[in-house]
mmCIF file of C-alpha atoms in Angstrom:
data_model
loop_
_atom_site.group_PDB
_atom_site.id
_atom_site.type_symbol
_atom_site.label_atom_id
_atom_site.label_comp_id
_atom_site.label_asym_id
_atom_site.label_seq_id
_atom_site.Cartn_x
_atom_site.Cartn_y
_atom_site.Cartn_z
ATOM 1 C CA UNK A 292 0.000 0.000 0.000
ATOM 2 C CA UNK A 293 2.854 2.537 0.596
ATOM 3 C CA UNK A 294 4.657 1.887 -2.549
ATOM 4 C CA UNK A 295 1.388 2.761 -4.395
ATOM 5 C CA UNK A 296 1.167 5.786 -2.050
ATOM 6 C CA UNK A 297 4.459 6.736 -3.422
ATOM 7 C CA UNK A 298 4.269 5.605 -6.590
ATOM 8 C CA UNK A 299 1.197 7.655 -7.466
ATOM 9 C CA UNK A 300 1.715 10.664 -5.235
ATOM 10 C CA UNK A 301 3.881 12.290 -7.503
ATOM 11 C CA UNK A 302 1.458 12.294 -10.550
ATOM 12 C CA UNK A 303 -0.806 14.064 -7.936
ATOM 13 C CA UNK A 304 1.468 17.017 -7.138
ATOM 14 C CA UNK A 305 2.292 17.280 -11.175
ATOM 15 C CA UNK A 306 -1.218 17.873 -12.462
ATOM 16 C CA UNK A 307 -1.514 20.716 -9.613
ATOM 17 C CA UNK A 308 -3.260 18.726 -6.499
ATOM 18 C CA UNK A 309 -0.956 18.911 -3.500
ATOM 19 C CA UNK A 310 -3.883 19.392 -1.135
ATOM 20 C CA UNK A 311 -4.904 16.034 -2.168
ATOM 21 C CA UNK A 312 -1.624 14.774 -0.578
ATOM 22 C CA UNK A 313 -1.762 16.736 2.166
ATOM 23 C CA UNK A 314 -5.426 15.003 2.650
ATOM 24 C CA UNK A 315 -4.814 11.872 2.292
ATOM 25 C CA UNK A 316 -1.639 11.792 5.022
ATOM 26 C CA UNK A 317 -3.705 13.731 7.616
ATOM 27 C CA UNK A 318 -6.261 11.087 7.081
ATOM 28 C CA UNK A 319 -3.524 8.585 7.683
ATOM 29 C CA UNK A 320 -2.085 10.069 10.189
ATOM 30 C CA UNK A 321 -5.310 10.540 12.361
ATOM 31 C CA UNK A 322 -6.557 6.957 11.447
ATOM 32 C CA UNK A 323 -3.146 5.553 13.105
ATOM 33 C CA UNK A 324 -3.809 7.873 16.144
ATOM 34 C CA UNK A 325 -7.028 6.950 16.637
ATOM 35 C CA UNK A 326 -5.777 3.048 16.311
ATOM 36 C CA UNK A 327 -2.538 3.262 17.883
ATOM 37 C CA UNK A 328 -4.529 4.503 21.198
ATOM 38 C CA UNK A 329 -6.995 1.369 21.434
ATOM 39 C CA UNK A 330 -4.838 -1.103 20.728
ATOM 40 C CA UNK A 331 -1.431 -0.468 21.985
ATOM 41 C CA UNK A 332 -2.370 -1.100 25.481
ATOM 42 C CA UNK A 333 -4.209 -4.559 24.252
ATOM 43 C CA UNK A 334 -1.555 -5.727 21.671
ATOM 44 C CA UNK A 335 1.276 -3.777 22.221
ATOM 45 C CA UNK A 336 4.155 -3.457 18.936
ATOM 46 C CA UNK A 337 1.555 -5.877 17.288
ATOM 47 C CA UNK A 338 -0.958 -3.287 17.476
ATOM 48 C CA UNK A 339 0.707 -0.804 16.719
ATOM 49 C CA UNK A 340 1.819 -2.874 13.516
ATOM 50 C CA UNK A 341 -2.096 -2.965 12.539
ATOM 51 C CA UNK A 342 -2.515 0.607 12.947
ATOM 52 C CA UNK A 343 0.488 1.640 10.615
ATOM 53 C CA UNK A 344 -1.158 -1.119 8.110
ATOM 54 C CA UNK A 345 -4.622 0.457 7.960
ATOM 55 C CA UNK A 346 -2.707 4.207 8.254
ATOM 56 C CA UNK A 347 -0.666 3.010 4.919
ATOM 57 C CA UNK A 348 -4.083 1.689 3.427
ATOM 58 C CA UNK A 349 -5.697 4.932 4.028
ATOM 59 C CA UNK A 350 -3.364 7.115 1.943
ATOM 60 C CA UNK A 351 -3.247 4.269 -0.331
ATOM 61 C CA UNK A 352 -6.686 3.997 -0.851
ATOM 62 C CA UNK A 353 -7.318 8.279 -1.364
ATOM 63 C CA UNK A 354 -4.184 9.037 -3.319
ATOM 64 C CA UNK A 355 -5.690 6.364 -5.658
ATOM 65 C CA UNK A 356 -8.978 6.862 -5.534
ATOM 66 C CA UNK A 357 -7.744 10.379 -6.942
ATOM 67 C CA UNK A 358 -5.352 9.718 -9.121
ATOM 68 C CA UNK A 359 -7.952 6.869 -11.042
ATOM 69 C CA UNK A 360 -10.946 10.321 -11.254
ATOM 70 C CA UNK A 361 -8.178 12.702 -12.183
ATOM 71 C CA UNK A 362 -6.551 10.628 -14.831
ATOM 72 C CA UNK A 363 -9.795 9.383 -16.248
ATOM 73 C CA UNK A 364 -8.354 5.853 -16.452
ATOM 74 C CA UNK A 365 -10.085 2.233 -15.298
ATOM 75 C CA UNK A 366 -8.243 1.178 -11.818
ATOM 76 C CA UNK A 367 -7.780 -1.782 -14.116
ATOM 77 C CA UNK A 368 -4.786 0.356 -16.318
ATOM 78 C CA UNK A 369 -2.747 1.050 -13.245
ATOM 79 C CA UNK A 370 -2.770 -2.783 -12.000
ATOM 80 C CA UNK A 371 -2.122 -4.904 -14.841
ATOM 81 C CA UNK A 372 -0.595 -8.120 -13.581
ATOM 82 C CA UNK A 373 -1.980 -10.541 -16.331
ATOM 83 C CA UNK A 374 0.540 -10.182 -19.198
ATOM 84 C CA UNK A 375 2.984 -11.041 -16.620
ATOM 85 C CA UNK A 376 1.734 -13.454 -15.202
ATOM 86 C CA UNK A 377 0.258 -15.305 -18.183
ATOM 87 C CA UNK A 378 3.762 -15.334 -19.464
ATOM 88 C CA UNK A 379 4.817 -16.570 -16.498
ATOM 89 C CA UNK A 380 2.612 -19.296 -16.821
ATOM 90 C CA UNK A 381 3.327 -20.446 -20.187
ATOM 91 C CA UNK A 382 6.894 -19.950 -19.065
ATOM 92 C CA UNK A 383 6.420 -22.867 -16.356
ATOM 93 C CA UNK A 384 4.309 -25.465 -18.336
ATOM 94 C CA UNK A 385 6.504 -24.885 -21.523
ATOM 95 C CA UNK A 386 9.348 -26.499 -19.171
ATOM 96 C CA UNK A 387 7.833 -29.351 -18.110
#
């Protein structure tokens, strides 16, 4: 989720929309807060693990939720895994 984050962030800032940025980590930044304080004193580093996973989804999920209206591209153009892995495949049964 934070390699997207980073990935995409940049395209953001370029076509003139840093205050989606700033959004999107404040958002972050409050959701690990919020999750940090319930379940740090239940889990301890394991919580605090969770809440830096759903804080990385968070500006994962915004930055590309933006980026997908702003570009005016399918979600389906940014993640396309099945050239490579239907090589992949062919790669593996052609040796056997």
């Amino acid at each position: 989720a934070i390699s997207v984050f980073k990935v995409l962030t940049p395209n953001l800032i370029m076509r003139g929309r840093p205050w989606t940025y700033s959004l999107s980590v404040f958002c972050s930044v409050v959701v690990m807060v919020v999750l940090d304080i319930f379940l740090i004193p239940k889990m301890g580093i394991v919580g605090a693990g969770i809440g830096a996973s759903f804080a990385y989804l968070t500006a994962c999920l915004i930055v590309l939720i933006s980026v997908v209206r702003i570009n005016d591209l399918p979600l389906s153009a940014y993640f396309n895994f099945y050239p490579e892995v239907s090589l992949l495949i062919k790669h593996r049964l052609g040796g056997l």
